[in-house]
Coordinates of C-alpha atoms and ligand atoms in Angstrom, one line a residue:
X17 CA -86.9 0.8 98.0
X18 CA -88.5 3.8 96.5
X19 CA -89.8 6.4 98.9
X20 CA -91.9 9.5 98.1
X21 CA -90.3 12.1 100.3
X22 CA -91.9 15.3 99.2
X23 CA -95.6 15.2 98.6
X24 CA -97.3 17.6 96.2
X25 CA -96.9 21.1 97.7
X26 CA -95.7 23.0 94.7
X27 CA -97.8 24.8 92.1
X28 CA -97.2 21.9 89.7
X29 CA -98.0 19.3 92.3
X30 CA -94.6 17.9 91.8
X31 CA -93.1 15.0 93.7
X32 CA -89.5 14.6 94.7
X33 CA -88.7 11.0 94.5
X34 CA -85.6 9.5 95.9
X35 CA -84.4 6.1 97.0
X36 CA -83.3 4.8 100.4
X37 CA -79.7 4.8 99.2
X38 CA -79.8 8.6 99.1
X39 CA -78.6 8.9 102.6
X40 CA -75.6 10.9 103.6
X41 CA -73.9 10.2 106.9
X42 CA -72.2 13.3 108.3
X43 CA -69.9 13.3 111.3
X44 CA -69.7 17.0 112.2
X45 CA -67.3 19.1 114.2
X46 CA -64.4 19.2 111.7
X47 CA -63.5 22.7 110.4
X48 CA -63.4 22.6 106.6
X49 CA -60.0 23.4 105.3
X50 CA -58.6 23.6 101.8
X51 CA -59.7 24.6 98.3
X52 CA -62.8 23.9 96.3
X53 CA -63.7 24.6 92.7
X54 CA -67.3 25.2 91.7
X55 CA -68.9 24.0 88.6
X56 CA -71.0 25.8 86.0
X57 CA -74.1 27.6 87.2
X58 CA -77.3 25.5 87.1
X59 CA -79.5 28.5 86.7
X60 CA -77.4 29.9 83.9
X61 CA -77.1 26.5 82.1
X62 CA -80.8 25.8 82.0
X63 CA -82.0 28.9 80.0
X64 CA -78.8 28.7 77.9
X65 CA -79.6 25.1 76.9
X66 CA -83.2 26.1 76.1
X67 CA -82.0 29.1 74.0
X68 CA -79.9 26.7 71.9
X69 CA -83.2 25.6 70.3
X70 CA -83.5 29.0 68.6
X71 CA -80.4 28.7 66.5
X72 CA -80.3 27.8 62.8
X73 CA -77.5 25.3 63.6
X74 CA -75.9 23.5 66.5
X75 CA -74.8 25.4 69.6
X76 CA -72.1 24.1 71.9
X77 CA -72.1 25.2 75.5
X78 CA -69.1 24.6 77.8
X79 CA -68.9 24.1 81.5
X80 CA -72.4 22.7 81.7
X81 CA -72.6 21.1 85.1
X82 CA -73.5 17.4 85.4
X83 CA -76.7 17.7 87.5
X84 CA -80.0 16.0 87.5
X85 CA -81.6 19.3 86.5
X86 CA -79.4 19.8 83.5
X87 CA -79.9 16.1 82.5
X88 CA -83.6 16.7 82.8
X89 CA -83.4 19.7 80.5
X90 CA -81.4 17.8 78.0
X91 CA -84.1 15.1 78.2
X92 CA -86.7 17.7 77.4
X93 CA -84.7 19.0 74.4
X94 CA -84.4 15.5 73.1
X95 CA -88.1 14.9 73.6
X96 CA -88.8 17.9 71.5
X97 CA -86.7 16.4 68.6
X98 CA -83.4 18.1 69.2
X99 CA -80.2 16.1 69.4
X100 CA -77.9 16.7 72.4
X101 CA -74.6 15.2 73.2
X102 CA -72.1 15.7 76.0
X103 CA -68.3 15.6 75.8
X104 CA -66.9 16.4 79.2
X105 CA -68.3 19.7 80.2
X106 CA -69.4 20.6 76.7
X107 CA -72.9 20.0 75.5
X108 CA -73.9 20.4 71.9
X109 CA -77.5 20.9 71.1
X110 CA -78.6 20.6 67.5
X111 CA -82.2 21.8 66.9
X112 CA -82.3 20.4 63.2
X113 CA -84.8 17.8 64.3
X114 CA -87.4 20.5 65.1
X115 CA -87.4 21.8 61.5
X116 CA -90.8 22.1 60.0
X117 CA -92.5 21.7 63.4
X118 CA -94.7 24.5 64.8
X119 CA -96.5 22.9 67.7
X120 CA -94.4 22.1 70.7
X121 CA -95.3 20.2 73.8
X122 CA -92.4 19.5 76.2
X123 CA -92.9 16.2 78.2
X124 CA -95.4 17.0 80.9
X125 CA -93.8 14.7 83.5
X126 CA -90.4 16.3 83.2
X127 CA -91.9 19.8 83.2
X128 CA -93.7 18.9 86.3
X129 CA -90.4 18.0 88.0
X130 CA -88.2 20.9 86.8
X131 CA -88.9 24.5 87.5
X132 CA -86.3 25.5 84.9
X133 CA -88.5 23.9 82.2
X134 CA -90.3 27.2 82.2
X135 CA -87.2 28.5 80.3
X136 CA -88.4 26.6 77.2
X137 CA -91.4 28.8 76.7
X138 CA -89.6 31.8 75.2
X139 CA -87.2 29.9 73.0
X140 CA -90.0 27.6 71.6
X141 CA -92.3 30.6 71.0
X142 CA -89.4 32.3 69.3
X143 CA -88.9 29.3 67.0
X144 CA -92.6 29.2 66.2
X145 CA -92.6 32.9 65.4
X146 CA -89.5 32.6 63.2
X147 CA -91.1 29.8 61.2
X148 CA -94.5 31.3 60.4
X149 CA -96.3 30.8 63.7
X150 CA -97.3 28.0 66.0
X151 CA -98.0 27.0 69.6
X152 CA -96.3 25.9 72.8
X153 CA -98.2 23.7 75.3
X154 CA -96.5 23.9 78.8
X155 CA -97.7 21.7 81.6
X156 CA -97.6 23.2 85.1
X157 CA -93.9 23.6 86.0
X158 CA -92.6 21.9 89.1
X159 CA -89.4 22.2 91.2
X160 CA -88.7 23.2 94.8
X161 CA -91.5 24.2 97.0
X162 CA -90.7 27.8 97.9
X163 CA -94.3 29.0 98.3
X164 CA -96.3 30.4 95.3
X165 CA -94.3 30.5 92.1
X166 CA -96.7 32.0 89.4
X167 CA -95.6 32.6 85.8
X168 CA -98.1 35.4 85.2
X169 CA -95.5 38.0 84.4
X170 CA -93.9 35.7 81.8
X171 CA -97.3 35.3 80.2
X172 CA -98.3 38.9 80.4
X173 CA -95.0 39.9 78.6
X174 CA -95.6 37.3 75.9
X175 CA -99.2 38.6 75.4
X176 CA -97.9 42.1 75.1
X177 CA -95.7 40.8 72.3
X178 CA -98.6 39.4 70.4
X179 CA -99.0 35.9 71.8
X180 CA -102.3 34.4 72.9
X181 CA -102.4 32.6 76.2
X182 CA -105.0 30.0 77.2
X183 CA -104.8 28.8 80.8
X184 CA -106.3 25.6 82.2
X185 CA -105.8 23.5 85.3
X186 CA -103.0 21.4 83.7
X187 CA -100.9 24.2 82.2
X188 CA -100.9 26.9 79.5
X189 CA -101.0 27.0 75.7
X190 CA -99.4 29.9 74.1
X191 CA -99.9 30.6 70.4
X192 CA -98.4 33.1 68.1
X193 CA -98.3 34.1 64.5
X194 CA -95.5 36.6 64.7
X195 CA -93.9 38.1 67.8
X196 CA -93.9 41.8 67.9
X197 CA -91.7 44.1 69.8
X198 CA -93.3 45.8 72.8
X199 CA -92.5 47.7 76.0
X200 CA -93.0 45.3 78.8
X201 CA -93.0 46.4 82.5
X202 CA -91.8 43.4 84.5
X203 CA -92.1 45.4 87.7
X204 CA -95.9 45.5 87.5
X205 CA -97.4 44.9 91.0
X206 CA -97.4 41.2 91.8
X207 CA -100.2 39.2 93.1
X208 CA -101.1 40.0 96.8
X209 CA -98.6 38.5 99.2
X210 CA -95.8 38.2 96.6
X211 CA -92.8 40.6 96.7
X212 CA -92.2 43.1 94.0
X213 CA -89.0 41.7 92.7
X214 CA -87.9 41.1 89.1
X215 CA -88.5 37.6 87.7
X216 CA -85.3 35.9 86.6
X217 CA -86.7 33.2 84.3
X218 CA -89.4 35.6 83.1
X219 CA -86.7 38.0 81.9
X220 CA -84.9 35.1 80.3
X221 CA -88.1 34.0 78.4
X222 CA -88.9 37.5 77.2
X223 CA -85.3 38.1 76.1
X224 CA -85.5 35.0 73.9
X225 CA -88.8 36.0 72.5
X226 CA -87.7 39.7 71.9
X227 CA -84.5 38.5 70.2
X228 CA -86.6 37.5 67.1
X229 CA -89.6 39.7 67.5
X230 CA -90.5 42.2 64.8
X231 CA -89.2 45.6 66.0
X232 CA -87.9 46.9 69.3
X233 CA -88.7 45.5 72.7
X234 CA -87.9 47.3 76.0
X235 CA -88.0 45.2 79.2
X236 CA -88.4 47.4 82.2
X237 CA -88.0 46.0 85.7
X238 CA -85.8 43.3 84.2
X239 CA -83.8 40.9 86.4
X240 CA -80.1 41.9 86.7
X241 CA -78.9 38.5 87.8
X242 CA -75.6 37.2 86.2
X243 CA -77.6 34.2 84.8
X244 CA -79.7 36.6 82.7
X245 CA -76.5 38.4 81.5
X246 CA -75.0 35.0 80.5
X247 CA -78.1 34.2 78.5
X248 CA -78.1 37.6 76.9
X249 CA -74.4 37.2 75.9
X250 CA -75.2 33.8 74.3
X251 CA -78.1 35.3 72.3
X252 CA -75.9 38.2 71.2
X253 CA -73.3 35.6 69.9
X254 CA -76.3 33.9 68.1
X255 CA -76.9 37.2 66.3
X256 CA -79.4 39.0 68.7
X257 CA -79.2 42.8 69.2
X258 CA -79.4 43.4 72.9
X259 CA -78.3 46.3 75.1
X260 CA -78.6 47.0 78.8
X261 CA -77.8 43.6 80.1
X262 CA -77.2 43.7 83.9
X263 CA -79.4 46.7 84.2
X264 CA -83.1 46.8 84.9
X265 CA -83.9 48.1 81.4
X266 CA -83.0 45.8 78.6
X267 CA -83.5 46.9 75.0
X268 CA -83.7 44.4 72.2
X269 CA -84.0 44.9 68.4
X270 CA -85.5 41.8 66.8
X271 CA -83.6 40.0 64.1
X272 CA -85.2 37.5 61.6
X273 CA -83.0 34.5 62.5
X274 CA -80.5 33.4 65.1
X275 CA -77.5 31.1 64.4
X276 CA -75.8 28.4 66.4
X277 CA -72.7 29.1 68.4
X278 CA -69.5 27.1 68.0
X279 CA -67.4 25.5 70.7
X280 CA -64.8 28.3 70.8
X281 CA -67.2 31.2 71.3
X282 CA -66.6 32.6 74.8
X283 CA -70.3 33.4 75.0
X284 CA -71.0 29.6 75.1
X285 CA -69.2 29.2 78.5
X286 CA -71.6 28.8 81.4
X287 CA -70.4 31.1 84.3
X288 CA -69.3 29.6 87.6
X289 CA -72.1 28.8 90.0
X290 CA -72.3 31.7 92.5
X291 CA -74.8 29.7 94.7
X292 CA -72.5 26.7 94.9
X293 CA -69.7 29.1 95.8
X294 CA -71.9 30.7 98.5
X295 CA -72.8 27.3 99.9
X296 CA -69.1 26.2 100.4
X297 CA -68.3 29.7 101.8
X298 CA -71.1 29.3 104.3
X299 CA -70.1 25.8 105.1
X300 CA -66.6 27.0 105.9
X301 CA -68.0 29.7 108.1
X302 CA -70.4 27.4 110.0
X303 CA -67.5 25.0 110.9
X304 CA -64.9 27.6 111.8
X305 CA -62.9 26.6 108.7
X306 CA -60.4 28.1 106.3
X307 CA -61.5 27.6 102.7
X308 CA -60.6 29.1 99.3
X309 CA -63.4 28.9 96.7
X310 CA -62.3 29.0 93.1
X311 CA -64.3 29.2 89.8
X312 CA -66.9 31.8 90.6
X313 CA -66.8 35.5 90.2
X314 CA -66.2 37.1 93.6
X315 CA -67.9 40.3 92.4
X316 CA -71.2 38.2 92.3
X317 CA -70.7 37.1 95.9
X318 CA -70.2 40.5 97.6
X319 CA -73.6 40.3 99.4
X320 CA -72.8 36.9 100.8
X321 CA -69.3 38.1 101.8
X322 CA -70.9 40.9 103.7
X323 CA -73.1 38.5 105.7
X324 CA -70.1 36.3 106.5
X325 CA -68.1 39.2 107.7
X326 CA -71.1 40.1 110.0
X327 CA -70.8 36.5 111.3
X328 CA -67.2 37.2 112.2
X329 CA -65.4 35.7 109.2
X330 CA -62.4 37.2 107.4
X331 CA -63.4 37.2 103.7
X332 CA -60.9 38.3 101.1
X333 CA -60.6 38.1 97.3
X334 CA -57.4 36.9 95.7
X335 CA -56.0 36.3 92.3
X336 CA -56.5 38.5 89.2
X337 CA -58.9 38.8 86.3
X338 CA -61.0 35.8 85.7
X339 CA -58.9 33.7 88.1
X340 CA -60.1 35.4 91.3
X341 CA -61.1 33.4 94.3
X342 CA -62.7 34.0 97.6
X343 CA -61.1 33.0 100.9
X344 CA -63.0 32.6 104.1
X345 CA -61.3 32.3 107.4
X346 CA -64.0 31.8 110.1
X347 CA -64.1 31.9 113.9
X348 CA -65.9 29.1 115.8
X349 CA -68.6 29.7 116.7
X350 CA -69.7 32.3 114.3
X351 CA -71.4 35.5 115.5
X352 CA -75.1 35.9 115.2
X353 CA -76.1 38.2 112.3
X354 CA -79.1 39.6 110.4
X355 CA -79.8 38.8 106.7
X356 CA -82.4 39.8 104.1
X357 CA -82.4 38.3 100.6
X358 CA -83.3 40.4 97.6
X359 CA -83.0 40.5 93.9
X360 CA -79.4 40.7 92.5
X361 CA -77.1 42.4 93.5
X362 CA -78.7 41.7 96.8
X363 CA -78.3 38.6 98.9
X364 CA -79.5 35.6 96.9
X365 CA -82.6 33.8 98.1
X366 CA -80.8 30.6 97.1
X367 CA -78.2 31.1 99.8
X368 CA -80.7 32.0 102.6
X369 CA -81.4 28.5 103.9
X370 CA -77.7 27.8 104.1
X371 CA -77.3 31.0 106.1
X372 CA -80.1 29.7 108.3
X373 CA -77.8 26.8 109.2
X374 CA -74.9 29.3 109.8
X375 CA -77.3 31.2 112.1
X376 CA -78.0 27.9 114.0
X377 CA -74.3 27.3 114.4
X378 CA -73.8 30.8 115.8
X379 CA -74.1 31.5 119.5
X380 CA -76.9 34.0 119.8
X381 CA -80.0 35.2 118.0
X382 CA -80.0 35.8 114.2
X383 CA -82.8 37.2 112.1
X384 CA -83.3 36.2 108.5
X385 CA -86.0 37.3 106.0
X386 CA -86.5 36.1 102.4
X387 CA -87.4 39.1 100.3
X388 CA -87.8 37.0 97.1
X389 CA -89.6 33.8 98.3
X390 CA -91.1 34.7 101.7
X391 CA -92.5 31.1 102.0
X392 CA -89.0 29.5 101.7
X393 CA -88.9 28.0 105.2
X394 CA -88.7 24.3 104.5
X395 CA -85.2 24.1 106.1
X396 CA -86.4 25.3 109.5
X397 CA -88.0 22.0 110.8
X398 CA -84.7 20.2 110.0
X399 CA -82.7 22.9 111.8
X400 CA -84.9 22.5 114.9
X401 CA -84.0 18.8 114.9
X402 CA -80.4 19.8 115.2
X403 CA -81.4 21.6 118.4
X404 CA -81.9 25.2 117.0
X405 CA -84.8 27.3 118.0
X406 CA -86.4 28.7 114.8
X407 CA -89.6 30.8 114.8
X408 CA -91.2 32.7 111.9
X409 CA -93.1 35.9 112.5
X410 CA -94.2 38.3 109.8
X411 CA -91.9 36.7 107.3
X412 CA -88.8 36.9 109.5
X413 CA -87.2 33.8 110.9
X414 CA -85.5 34.1 114.3
X415 CA -82.9 31.4 114.7
X416 CA -80.8 30.6 117.8
X417 CA -79.0 27.7 119.2
X418 CA -76.4 26.9 121.9
X419 CA -74.5 24.3 120.0
X420 CA -76.0 21.9 117.5
X421 CA -76.2 18.1 118.1
X422 CA -76.5 15.4 115.6
X423 CA -79.9 14.6 114.0
X424 CA -81.7 12.4 111.5
X425 CA -83.3 14.7 109.0
X426 CA -84.9 14.5 105.6
X427 CA -84.1 17.0 102.8
X428 CA -87.2 18.8 101.6
X429 CA -85.7 20.6 98.6
X430 CA -82.4 21.5 97.0
X431 CA -81.2 24.5 99.1
X432 CA -82.8 23.2 102.3
X433 CA -80.8 20.0 101.7
X434 CA -77.6 22.2 101.5
X435 CA -78.7 23.9 104.7
X436 CA -79.2 20.6 106.6
X437 CA -75.9 19.3 105.2
X438 CA -74.1 22.4 106.6
X439 CA -75.9 21.9 110.0
X440 CA -74.7 18.4 110.1
X441 CA -71.1 19.5 109.4
X442 CA -71.4 22.0 112.3
X443 CA -73.1 19.7 114.7
X444 CA -71.5 17.4 117.3
X445 CA -71.8 13.7 116.5
X446 CA -73.0 11.7 113.5
X447 CA -76.1 12.9 111.6
X448 CA -78.0 11.4 108.7
X449 CA -79.5 13.3 105.8
X450 CA -82.2 11.4 104.0
X451 CA -83.4 12.1 100.5
X452 CA -79.9 13.7 99.9
X453 CA -80.2 12.9 96.2
X454 CA -82.0 16.2 95.8
X455 CA -78.6 17.9 96.3
X456 CA -77.7 16.6 92.8
X457 CA -80.2 18.9 91.2
X458 CA -77.8 21.8 91.9
X459 CA -74.4 20.5 93.2
X460 CA -71.8 18.5 91.2
X461 CA -70.1 15.8 93.2
X462 CA -70.9 17.4 96.6
X463 CA -69.5 14.5 98.6
X464 CA -66.2 14.4 96.8
X465 CA -65.8 18.2 97.2
X466 CA -66.6 18.1 100.9
X467 CA -64.3 15.2 101.6
X468 CA -61.5 17.0 99.8
X469 CA -62.1 19.8 102.4
X470 CA -61.7 17.3 105.2
X471 CA -65.4 16.8 106.0
X472 CA -66.4 13.4 107.3
X473 CA -69.3 12.7 104.9
X474 CA -70.2 9.4 103.2
X475 CA -73.0 8.0 101.1
X476 CA -75.2 5.4 102.9
X477 CA -76.2 4.7 106.4
X478 CA -72.8 4.3 108.0
X479 CA -70.2 6.6 109.5
X480 CA -67.7 8.3 107.3
X481 CA -65.3 5.4 107.1
X482 CA -66.2 4.5 103.6
X483 CA -68.2 1.5 104.7
X484 CA -71.5 1.2 102.9
X485 CA -70.6 3.3 99.9
X486 CA -71.3 2.3 96.4
X487 CA -68.3 1.4 94.2
X488 CA -66.4 4.4 92.9
X489 CA -67.5 5.2 89.4
X490 CA -66.8 8.2 87.3
X491 CA -69.8 9.5 85.4
X492 CA -69.3 8.2 81.9
X493 CA -68.8 10.7 79.0
X494 CA -71.6 11.3 76.6
X495 CA -74.2 9.4 78.6
X496 CA -77.0 11.2 80.4
X497 CA -77.5 8.1 82.5
X498 CA -74.3 9.1 84.2
X499 CA -76.2 11.7 86.1
X500 CA -77.7 9.4 88.6
X501 CA -77.8 9.9 92.3
X502 CA -75.8 6.9 93.2
X503 CA -73.0 7.5 90.7
X504 CA -72.4 11.2 91.4
X505 CA -72.8 10.8 95.2
X506 CA -70.3 7.9 94.8
X507 CA -67.2 7.3 96.9
X508 CA -64.5 9.9 96.7
X509 CA -60.9 9.5 97.8
X510 CA -60.1 11.6 100.8
X511 CA -57.3 13.9 99.8
X512 CA -54.7 15.5 102.0
X513 CA -55.9 18.7 103.4
X514 CA -53.9 21.7 102.4
X515 CA -54.0 25.1 104.0
X516 CA -55.6 27.5 101.6
X517 CA -53.1 29.5 99.6
X518 CA -54.5 32.7 98.5
X519 CA -51.5 34.9 97.9
X520 CA -52.1 38.3 96.2
X521 CA -55.2 39.1 98.2
X522 CA -56.8 42.2 96.7
Ligands
EPU1087 N1 -93.0 36.0 90.4 C1 -94.3 36.4 90.2 N2 -94.8 36.3 88.9 C2 -94.1 35.7 87.9 C3 -92.8 35.2 88.2 C4 -92.3 35.3 89.5 O1 -95.0 37.0 91.0 O2 -94.5 35.6 86.8 C5 -92.5 36.2 91.8 C6 -92.1 34.9 92.5 O3 -93.2 34.3 93.1 C7 -91.0 35.3 93.4 C8 -90.3 36.4 92.6 O4 -91.2 36.8 91.6 O5 -91.6 35.9 94.6 C9 -89.0 35.9 91.9 O6 -89.3 34.7 91.2 P1 -88.4 34.4 89.9 O7 -89.4 34.3 88.7 O8 -87.3 35.3 89.8 O9 -87.9 33.0 90.2 P2 -87.6 31.9 89.1 O10 -87.2 32.5 87.9 O11 -88.8 30.9 89.1 C10 -85.1 31.5 89.5 C11 -84.2 30.4 90.0 C12 -84.4 30.1 91.4 C13 -84.1 31.4 92.2 C14 -85.0 32.5 91.7 C15 -84.7 33.9 92.3 C16 -84.0 29.1 88.0 C17 -84.4 27.8 87.2 N3 -84.5 29.2 89.2 O12 -86.4 31.1 89.7 O13 -83.5 29.1 91.8 O14 -84.4 31.2 93.6 O15 -84.8 32.7 90.3 O16 -83.3 34.2 92.2 O17 -83.3 29.9 87.4 C18 -82.6 27.3 93.1 O18 -81.6 27.3 92.3 O19 -82.6 26.7 94.2 C19 -83.8 28.2 92.8 C20 -84.9 28.0 93.3

């Protein structure tokens, strides 16, 4: 049975489709205990995959997470004529098939379902500029419904660099003869009602365009997010001249050509997913658990750590160098807290819905505001079904609950799904999360990971005994069809729960 769960809200009029099999059954009340390793970052992998189109030869990225969003991006690259193959976590993109082409039109259906498709704009325009001029036709981009998500600042930056933009109801067409360096102020006042925060994918697009533009480009008000830094490092390895990554002023000196990056180049490694890490940390806190999260850089999580400490958890960083982990030891119930999301290094908006679930698990009143996407409230109706009171006034959500009880809820989008999953883990009784396949846009094998932490979660409409689950199947190597809801949500073997060892706590 095919059920349309998420009618057209987003700017692209996108629809989230899922099947009746995408139900998670969650029996809550068990504190999470153990260790979990996060995968590569979705939001770093998407622009890095797109940037691979700008090289003269193949580029291999490592630690590319197996997600429906990364599979969709690879589908887009192939549709444009590139070849792409996966070997474990490594994905090699060869843009040779784009040679001689100057007019690009990524598949409109896929673009309409994937916000990250906007990351193709800069790389494709860069390609067109490097090869004598051309055009990019981009349909309206889709993705999660977080309120208005314009791309005006992407387009204004490209126009400042010599591109011509034609807008129509179905998307934009951007043409260019030769990109020219420019000073672009990305902190220009946004449209009324939108917060003045840097644009992450806008910075990514302009970085790719500036890398091959004639002359110097200065990006003021640039996003400082680690995902932008990862993209910048990849472009540098491809031959770009970039300074100021991680600051709000990035300077780029254009070069005529970019090359591909081989499998051993450290710049081809996708960083660990800080939002996945934050999600498991918050899940630990919401269940009164003890969890060590490996594979993400703790330095990128400090704003999340601060909120968890305010909620009463003991959060510590252990290990050394690139092998540092974060340990969360949480009381039950958590304390109420206040949280406001902001651009990096502030609290990530992509963790705020999950913190909403933590607030619902806390005894008392918490206040949460999203300073990046003020309209990101899709998780609140679901939290109410678990018994929380959640009201929104002047952009601030006030959340309170005196214990959560099991509910039947439907996931409206990726991070809201994570929030409702956490609420189910914290609630008494057995809950059902419908449309749970949306989790696979941003989380690799979430059921397997949660069960390894002792959570009672199963796929299908039955309690967490394993009944009703599809047969266990490992996603096959090299096949994008492997990234399908049923297969990745598939049965996992419960593993013995170990107390988190986190020796050398820094
Ligand atoms: N904005 C404008 N004009 C623009 C672009 C953005 O006004 O041209 C506004 C937005 O409306 C928003 C703010 O600027 O209020 C920031 O938006 P941004 O452009 O940074 O968001 P994005 O690049 O579309 C990426 C992530 C999101 C994440 C945001 C913020 C990808 C593919 N998506 O989106 O990730 O929430 O940055 O960090 O990288 C998610 O993973 O669940 C997710 C939604």
